PDB file of C-alpha atoms in Angstrom:
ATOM      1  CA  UNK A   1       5.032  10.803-119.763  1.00  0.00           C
ATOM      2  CA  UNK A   2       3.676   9.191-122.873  1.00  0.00           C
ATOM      3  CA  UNK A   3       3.141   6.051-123.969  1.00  0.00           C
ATOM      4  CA  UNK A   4       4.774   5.482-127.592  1.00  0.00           C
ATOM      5  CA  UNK A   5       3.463   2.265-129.535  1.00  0.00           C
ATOM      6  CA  UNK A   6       6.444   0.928-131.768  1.00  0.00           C
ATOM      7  CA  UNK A   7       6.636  -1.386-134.860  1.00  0.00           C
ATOM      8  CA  UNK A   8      10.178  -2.827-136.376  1.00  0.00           C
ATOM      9  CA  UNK A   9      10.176  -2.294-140.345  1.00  0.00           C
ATOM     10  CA  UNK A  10      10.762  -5.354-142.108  1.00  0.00           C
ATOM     11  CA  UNK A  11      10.390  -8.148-139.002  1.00  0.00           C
ATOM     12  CA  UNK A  12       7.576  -9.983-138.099  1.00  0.00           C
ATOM     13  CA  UNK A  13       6.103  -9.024-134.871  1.00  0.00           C
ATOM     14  CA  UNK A  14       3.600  -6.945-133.017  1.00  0.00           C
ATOM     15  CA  UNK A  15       4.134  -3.471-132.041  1.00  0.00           C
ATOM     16  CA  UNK A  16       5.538  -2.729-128.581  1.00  0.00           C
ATOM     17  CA  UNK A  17       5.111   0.232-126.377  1.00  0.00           C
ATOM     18  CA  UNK A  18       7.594   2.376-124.750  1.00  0.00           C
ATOM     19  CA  UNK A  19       6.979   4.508-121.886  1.00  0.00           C
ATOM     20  CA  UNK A  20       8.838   8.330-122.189  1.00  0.00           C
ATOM     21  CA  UNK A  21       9.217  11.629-121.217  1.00  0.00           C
ATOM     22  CA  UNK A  22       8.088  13.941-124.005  1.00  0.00           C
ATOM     23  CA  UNK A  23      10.687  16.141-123.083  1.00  0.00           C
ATOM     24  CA  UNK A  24      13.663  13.200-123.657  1.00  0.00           C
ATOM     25  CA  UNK A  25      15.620  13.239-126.582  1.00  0.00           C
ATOM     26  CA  UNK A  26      15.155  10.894-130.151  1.00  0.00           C
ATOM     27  CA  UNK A  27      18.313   9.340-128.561  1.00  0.00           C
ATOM     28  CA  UNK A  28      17.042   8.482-125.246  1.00  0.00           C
ATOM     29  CA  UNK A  29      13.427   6.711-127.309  1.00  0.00           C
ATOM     30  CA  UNK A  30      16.228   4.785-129.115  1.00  0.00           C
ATOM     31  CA  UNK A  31      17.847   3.777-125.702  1.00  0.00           C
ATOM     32  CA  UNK A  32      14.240   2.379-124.493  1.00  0.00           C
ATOM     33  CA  UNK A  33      13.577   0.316-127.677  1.00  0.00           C
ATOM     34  CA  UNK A  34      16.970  -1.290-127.496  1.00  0.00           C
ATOM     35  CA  UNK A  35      16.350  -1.955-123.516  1.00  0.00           C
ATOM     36  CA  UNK A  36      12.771  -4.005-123.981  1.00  0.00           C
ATOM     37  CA  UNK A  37      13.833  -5.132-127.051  1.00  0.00           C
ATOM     38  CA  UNK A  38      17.012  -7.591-125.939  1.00  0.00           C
ATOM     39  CA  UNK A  39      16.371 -10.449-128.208  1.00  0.00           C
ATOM     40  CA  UNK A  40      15.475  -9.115-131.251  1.00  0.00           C
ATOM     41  CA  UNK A  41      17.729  -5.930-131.412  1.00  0.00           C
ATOM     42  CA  UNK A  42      20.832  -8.404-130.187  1.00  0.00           C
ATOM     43  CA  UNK A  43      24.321  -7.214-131.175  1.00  0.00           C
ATOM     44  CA  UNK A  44      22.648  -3.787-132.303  1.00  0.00           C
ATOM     45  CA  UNK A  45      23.876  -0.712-130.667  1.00  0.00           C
ATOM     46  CA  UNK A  46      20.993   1.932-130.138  1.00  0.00           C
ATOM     47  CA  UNK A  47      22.806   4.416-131.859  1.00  0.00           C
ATOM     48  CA  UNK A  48      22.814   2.426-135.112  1.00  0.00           C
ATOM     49  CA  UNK A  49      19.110   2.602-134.830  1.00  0.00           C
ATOM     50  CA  UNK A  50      16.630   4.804-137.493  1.00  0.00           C
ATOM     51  CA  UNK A  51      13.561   5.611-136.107  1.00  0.00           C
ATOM     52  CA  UNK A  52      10.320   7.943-137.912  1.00  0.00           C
ATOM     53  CA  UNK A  53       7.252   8.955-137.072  1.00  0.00           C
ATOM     54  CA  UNK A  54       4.580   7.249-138.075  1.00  0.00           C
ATOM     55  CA  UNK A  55       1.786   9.687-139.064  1.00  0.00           C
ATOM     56  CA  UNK A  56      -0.188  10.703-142.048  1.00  0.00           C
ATOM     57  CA  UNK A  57      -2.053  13.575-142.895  1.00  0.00           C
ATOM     58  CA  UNK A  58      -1.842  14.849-139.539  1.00  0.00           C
ATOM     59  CA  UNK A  59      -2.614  12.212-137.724  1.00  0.00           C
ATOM     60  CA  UNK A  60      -1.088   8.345-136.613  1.00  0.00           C
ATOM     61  CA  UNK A  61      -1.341   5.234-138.270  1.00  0.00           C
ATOM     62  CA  UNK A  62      -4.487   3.175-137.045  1.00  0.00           C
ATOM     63  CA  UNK A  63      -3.331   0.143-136.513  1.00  0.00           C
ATOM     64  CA  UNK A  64      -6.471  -0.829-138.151  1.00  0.00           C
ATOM     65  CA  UNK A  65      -4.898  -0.432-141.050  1.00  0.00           C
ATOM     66  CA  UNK A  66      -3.892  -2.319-143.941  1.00  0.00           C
ATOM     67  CA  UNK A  67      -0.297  -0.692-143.900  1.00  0.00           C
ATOM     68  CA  UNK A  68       0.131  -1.396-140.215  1.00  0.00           C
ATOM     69  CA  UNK A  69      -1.212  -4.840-140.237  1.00  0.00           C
ATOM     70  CA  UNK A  70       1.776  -5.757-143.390  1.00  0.00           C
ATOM     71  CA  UNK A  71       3.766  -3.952-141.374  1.00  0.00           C
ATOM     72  CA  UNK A  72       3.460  -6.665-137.934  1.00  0.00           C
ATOM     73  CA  UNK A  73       3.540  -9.444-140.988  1.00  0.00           C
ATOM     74  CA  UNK A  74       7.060  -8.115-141.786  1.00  0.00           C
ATOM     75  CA  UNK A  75       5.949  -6.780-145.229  1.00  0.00           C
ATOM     76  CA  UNK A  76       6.523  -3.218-146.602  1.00  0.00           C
ATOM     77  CA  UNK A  77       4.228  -1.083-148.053  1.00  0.00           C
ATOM     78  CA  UNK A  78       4.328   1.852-150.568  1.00  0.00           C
ATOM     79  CA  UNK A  79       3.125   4.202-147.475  1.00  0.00           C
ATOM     80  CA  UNK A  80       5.583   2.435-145.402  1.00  0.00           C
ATOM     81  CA  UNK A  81       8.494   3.105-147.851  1.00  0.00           C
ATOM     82  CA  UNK A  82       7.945   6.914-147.961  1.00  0.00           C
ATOM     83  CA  UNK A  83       7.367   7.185-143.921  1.00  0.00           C
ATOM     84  CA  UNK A  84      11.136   5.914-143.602  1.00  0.00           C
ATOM     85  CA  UNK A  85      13.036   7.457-146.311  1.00  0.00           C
ATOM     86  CA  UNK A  86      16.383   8.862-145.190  1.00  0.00           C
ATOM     87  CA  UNK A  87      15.039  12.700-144.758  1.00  0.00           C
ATOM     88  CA  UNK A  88      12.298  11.219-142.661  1.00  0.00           C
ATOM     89  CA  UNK A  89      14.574  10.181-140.043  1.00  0.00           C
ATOM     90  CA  UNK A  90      14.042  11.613-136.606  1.00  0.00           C
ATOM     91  CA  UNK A  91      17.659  12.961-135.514  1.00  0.00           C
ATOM     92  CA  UNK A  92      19.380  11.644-132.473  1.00  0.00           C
ATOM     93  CA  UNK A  93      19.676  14.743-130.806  1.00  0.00           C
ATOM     94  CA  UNK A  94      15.904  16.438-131.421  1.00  0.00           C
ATOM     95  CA  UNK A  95      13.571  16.089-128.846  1.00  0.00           C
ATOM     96  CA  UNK A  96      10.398  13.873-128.791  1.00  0.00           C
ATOM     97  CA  UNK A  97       8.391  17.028-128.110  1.00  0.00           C
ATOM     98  CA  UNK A  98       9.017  18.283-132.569  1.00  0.00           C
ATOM     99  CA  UNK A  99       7.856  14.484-133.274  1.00  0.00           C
ATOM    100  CA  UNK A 100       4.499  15.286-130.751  1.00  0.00           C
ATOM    101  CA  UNK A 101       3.959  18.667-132.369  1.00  0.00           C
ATOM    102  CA  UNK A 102       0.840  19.619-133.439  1.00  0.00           C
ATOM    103  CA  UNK A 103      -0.089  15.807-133.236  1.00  0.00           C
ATOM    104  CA  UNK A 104      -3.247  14.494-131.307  1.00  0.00           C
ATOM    105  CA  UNK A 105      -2.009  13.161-127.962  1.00  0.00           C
ATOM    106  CA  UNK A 106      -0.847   9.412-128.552  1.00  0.00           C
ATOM    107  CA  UNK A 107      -3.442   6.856-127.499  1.00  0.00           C
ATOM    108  CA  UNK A 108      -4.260   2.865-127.966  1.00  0.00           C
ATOM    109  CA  UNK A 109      -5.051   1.373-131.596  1.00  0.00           C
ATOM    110  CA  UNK A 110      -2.222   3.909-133.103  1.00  0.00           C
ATOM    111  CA  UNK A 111       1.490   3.114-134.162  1.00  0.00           C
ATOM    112  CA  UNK A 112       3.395   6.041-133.488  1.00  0.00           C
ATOM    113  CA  UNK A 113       6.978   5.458-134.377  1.00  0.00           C
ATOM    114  CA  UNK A 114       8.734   3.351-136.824  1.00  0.00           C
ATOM    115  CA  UNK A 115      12.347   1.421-136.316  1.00  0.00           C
ATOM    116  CA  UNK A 116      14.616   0.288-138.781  1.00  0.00           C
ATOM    117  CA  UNK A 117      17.417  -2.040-137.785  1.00  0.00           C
ATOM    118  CA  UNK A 118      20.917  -1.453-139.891  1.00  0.00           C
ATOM    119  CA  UNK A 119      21.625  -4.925-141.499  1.00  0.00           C
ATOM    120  CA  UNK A 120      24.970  -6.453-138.808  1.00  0.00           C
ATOM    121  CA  UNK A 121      27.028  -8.164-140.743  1.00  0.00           C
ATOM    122  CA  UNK A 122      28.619 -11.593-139.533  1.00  0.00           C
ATOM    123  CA  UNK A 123      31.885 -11.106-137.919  1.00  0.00           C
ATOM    124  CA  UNK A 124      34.279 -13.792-136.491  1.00  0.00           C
ATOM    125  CA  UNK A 125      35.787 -13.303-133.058  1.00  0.00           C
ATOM    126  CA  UNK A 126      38.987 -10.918-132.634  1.00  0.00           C
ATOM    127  CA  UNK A 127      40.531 -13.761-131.654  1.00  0.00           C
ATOM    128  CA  UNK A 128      39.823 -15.923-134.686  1.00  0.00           C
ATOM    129  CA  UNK A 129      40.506 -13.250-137.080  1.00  0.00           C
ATOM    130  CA  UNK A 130      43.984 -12.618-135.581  1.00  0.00           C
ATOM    131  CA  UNK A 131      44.388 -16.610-135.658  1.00  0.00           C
ATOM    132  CA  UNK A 132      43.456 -16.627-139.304  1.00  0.00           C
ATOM    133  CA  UNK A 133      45.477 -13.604-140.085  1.00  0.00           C
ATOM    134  CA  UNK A 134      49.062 -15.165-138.507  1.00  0.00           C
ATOM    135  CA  UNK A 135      48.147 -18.449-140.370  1.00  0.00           C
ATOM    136  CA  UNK A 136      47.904 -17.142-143.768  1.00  0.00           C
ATOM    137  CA  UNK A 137      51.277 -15.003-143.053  1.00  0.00           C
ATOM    138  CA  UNK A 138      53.468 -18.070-142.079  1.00  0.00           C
ATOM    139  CA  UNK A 139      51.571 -20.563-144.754  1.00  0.00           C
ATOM    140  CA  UNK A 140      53.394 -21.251-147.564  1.00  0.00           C
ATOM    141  CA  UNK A 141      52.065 -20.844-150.658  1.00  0.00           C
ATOM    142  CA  UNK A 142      51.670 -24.774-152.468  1.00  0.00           C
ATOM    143  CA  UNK A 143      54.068 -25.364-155.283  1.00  0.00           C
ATOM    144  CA  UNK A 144      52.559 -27.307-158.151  1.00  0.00           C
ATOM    145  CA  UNK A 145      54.722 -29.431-160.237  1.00  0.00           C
ATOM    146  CA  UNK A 146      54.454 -28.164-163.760  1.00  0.00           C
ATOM    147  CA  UNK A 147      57.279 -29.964-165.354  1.00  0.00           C
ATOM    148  CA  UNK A 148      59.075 -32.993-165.086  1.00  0.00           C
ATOM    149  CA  UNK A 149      62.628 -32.544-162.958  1.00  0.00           C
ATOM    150  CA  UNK A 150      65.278 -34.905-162.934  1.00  0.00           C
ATOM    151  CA  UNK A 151      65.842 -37.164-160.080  1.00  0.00           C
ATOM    152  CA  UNK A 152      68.318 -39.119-159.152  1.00  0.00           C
ATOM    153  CA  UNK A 153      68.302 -41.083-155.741  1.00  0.00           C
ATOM    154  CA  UNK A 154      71.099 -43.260-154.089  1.00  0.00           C
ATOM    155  CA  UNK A 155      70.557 -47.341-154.477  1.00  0.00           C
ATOM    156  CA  UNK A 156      70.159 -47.380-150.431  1.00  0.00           C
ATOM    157  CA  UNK A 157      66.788 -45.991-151.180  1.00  0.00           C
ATOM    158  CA  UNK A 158      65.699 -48.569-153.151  1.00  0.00           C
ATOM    159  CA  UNK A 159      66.567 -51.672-150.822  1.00  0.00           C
ATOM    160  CA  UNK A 160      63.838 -53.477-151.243  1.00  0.00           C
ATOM    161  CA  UNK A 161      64.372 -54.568-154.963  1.00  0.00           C
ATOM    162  CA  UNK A 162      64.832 -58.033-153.720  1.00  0.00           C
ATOM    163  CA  UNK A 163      61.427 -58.784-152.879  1.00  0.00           C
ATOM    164  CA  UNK A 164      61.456 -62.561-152.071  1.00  0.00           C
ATOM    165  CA  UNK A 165      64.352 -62.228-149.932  1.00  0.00           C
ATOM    166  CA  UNK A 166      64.256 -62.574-145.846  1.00  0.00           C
ATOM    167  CA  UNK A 167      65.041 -59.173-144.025  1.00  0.00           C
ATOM    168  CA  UNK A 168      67.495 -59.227-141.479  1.00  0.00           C
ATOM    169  CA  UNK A 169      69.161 -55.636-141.460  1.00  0.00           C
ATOM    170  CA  UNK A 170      70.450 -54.868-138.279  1.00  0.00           C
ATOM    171  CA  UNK A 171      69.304 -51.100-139.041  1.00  0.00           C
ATOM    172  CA  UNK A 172      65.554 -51.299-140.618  1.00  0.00           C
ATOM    173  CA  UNK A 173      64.882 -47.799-140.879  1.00  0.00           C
ATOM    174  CA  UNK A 174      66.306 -46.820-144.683  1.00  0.00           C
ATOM    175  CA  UNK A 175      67.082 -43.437-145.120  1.00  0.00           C
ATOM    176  CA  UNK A 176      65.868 -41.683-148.081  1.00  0.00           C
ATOM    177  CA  UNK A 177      67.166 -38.574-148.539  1.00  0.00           C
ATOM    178  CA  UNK A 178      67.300 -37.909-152.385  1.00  0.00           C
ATOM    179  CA  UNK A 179      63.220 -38.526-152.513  1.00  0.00           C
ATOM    180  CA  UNK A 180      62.573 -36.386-149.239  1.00  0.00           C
ATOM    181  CA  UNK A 181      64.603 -33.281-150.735  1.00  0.00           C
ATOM    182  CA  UNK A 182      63.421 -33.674-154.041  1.00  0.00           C
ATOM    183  CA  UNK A 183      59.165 -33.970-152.827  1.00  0.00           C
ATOM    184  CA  UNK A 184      59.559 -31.581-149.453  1.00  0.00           C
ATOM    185  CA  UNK A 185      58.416 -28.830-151.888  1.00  0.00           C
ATOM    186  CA  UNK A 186      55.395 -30.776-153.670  1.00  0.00           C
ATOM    187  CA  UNK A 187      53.785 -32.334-150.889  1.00  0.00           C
ATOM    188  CA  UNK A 188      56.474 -33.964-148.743  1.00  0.00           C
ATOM    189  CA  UNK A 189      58.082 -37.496-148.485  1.00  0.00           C
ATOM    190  CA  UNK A 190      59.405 -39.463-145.487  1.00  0.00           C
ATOM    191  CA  UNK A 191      62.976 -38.703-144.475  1.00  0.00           C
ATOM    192  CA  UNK A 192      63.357 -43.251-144.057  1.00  0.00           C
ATOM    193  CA  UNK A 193      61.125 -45.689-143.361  1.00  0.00           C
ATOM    194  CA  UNK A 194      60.909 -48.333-141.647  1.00  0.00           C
ATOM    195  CA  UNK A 195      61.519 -52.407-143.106  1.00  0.00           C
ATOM    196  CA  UNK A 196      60.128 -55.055-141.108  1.00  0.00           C
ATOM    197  CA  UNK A 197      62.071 -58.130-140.936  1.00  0.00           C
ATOM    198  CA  UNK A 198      59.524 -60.763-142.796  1.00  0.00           C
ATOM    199  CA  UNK A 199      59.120 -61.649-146.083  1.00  0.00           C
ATOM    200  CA  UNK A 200      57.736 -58.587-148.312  1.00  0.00           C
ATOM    201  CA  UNK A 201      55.017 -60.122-150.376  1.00  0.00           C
ATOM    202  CA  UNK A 202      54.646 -57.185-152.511  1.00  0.00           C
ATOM    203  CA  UNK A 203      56.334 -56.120-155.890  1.00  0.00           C
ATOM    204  CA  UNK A 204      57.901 -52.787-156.026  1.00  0.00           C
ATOM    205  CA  UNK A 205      58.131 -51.596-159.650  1.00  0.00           C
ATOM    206  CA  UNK A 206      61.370 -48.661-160.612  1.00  0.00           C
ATOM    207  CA  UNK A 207      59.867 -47.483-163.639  1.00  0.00           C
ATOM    208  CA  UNK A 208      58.340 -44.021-163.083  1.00  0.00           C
ATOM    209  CA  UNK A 209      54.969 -43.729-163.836  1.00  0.00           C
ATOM    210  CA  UNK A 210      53.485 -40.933-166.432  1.00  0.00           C
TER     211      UNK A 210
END
């Protein structure tokens, strides 16, 4: 069993240490980082992490040291950089023993392995996304009215021309069906609507406006 001190590249933090088997797998270290690492390794699988070793010139990084002290303040330096390059990158299926490997046994005051978390990009809920994807099927696409049409509209739509006049009409809701085919298309307008029987105050004006 060794103890394995561990820093994550890029976040602010202190390094951690994980208790393994030397003989366990890179996969199995990435299983224990992900386990005592809930809250900051949230909706990452531990497959999807990198991991390194973090040695130079034979030996591990003090944490003494400049590099590892940027390191726990989230910063990234030039050693840092080439210690986690892509063909640094301990494989998932190697064992811990080729990271150990002619290595001074891993003690306190040392950082011994390096993690990099994969960016997660934000997703919305299966749910939501099928929502969103039925809505924009079924939405119509909005018609813009580009040119002046012709209407024409039946003189029951226009019933309340006579402004000063008492209404009385046994049937107040007035039907409008010219207008309501004409706008359904550019917005919509009321299939009738509805006169009140008191004096309209207001002034209703026919000419169309420009």
């Amino acid at each position: 069993m060794v103890k394995l001190f561990c820093a994550i590249v890029g976040v602010l933090g202190k390094a951690f240490p994980v208790n393994i088997d030397a003989g366990q797998s890179v996969g199995d270290l990435k299983k224990k980082i992900k386990k005592d690492n809930p809250g900051k390794l949230k909706g990452i699988d531990a497959n999807d992490l990198q991991v390194f070793a973090a040695k130079k010139g034979g030996a591990w990084l003090s944490s003494l040291s400049e590099d590892v002290k940027k390191l726990k303040n989230g910063e990234k330096t030039a050693l840092i950089e080439a210690l986690t390059k892509e063909n640094q990158e301990l494989r998932e299926e190697g064992p811990l023993e080729d990271m150990l490997s002619g290595m001074g046994p891993p003690s306190f005051n040392q950082t011994h392995v390096l993690v990099v978390v994969p960016k997660v990009e934000s997703k919305r809920p299966a749910a939501a996304e099928a929502l969103a994807s039925i809505s924009k099927k079924f939405k119509p696409e909005p018609k813009i009215l580009t040119e002046l049409l012709p209407l024409s509209v039946t003189e029951g739509e226009y019933q309340l021309d006579k402004l000063s006049e008492k209404r009385a009409n046994d049937s107040p809701m007035v039907p409008t069906p010219d207008l309501h085919q004409f706008w359904k298309e550019y917005g919509g307008f009321p299939e009738c609507y509805f006169i009140r029987q008191e004096e309209v105050a207001h002034q209703v004006s026919e000419s169309p406006v420009f």
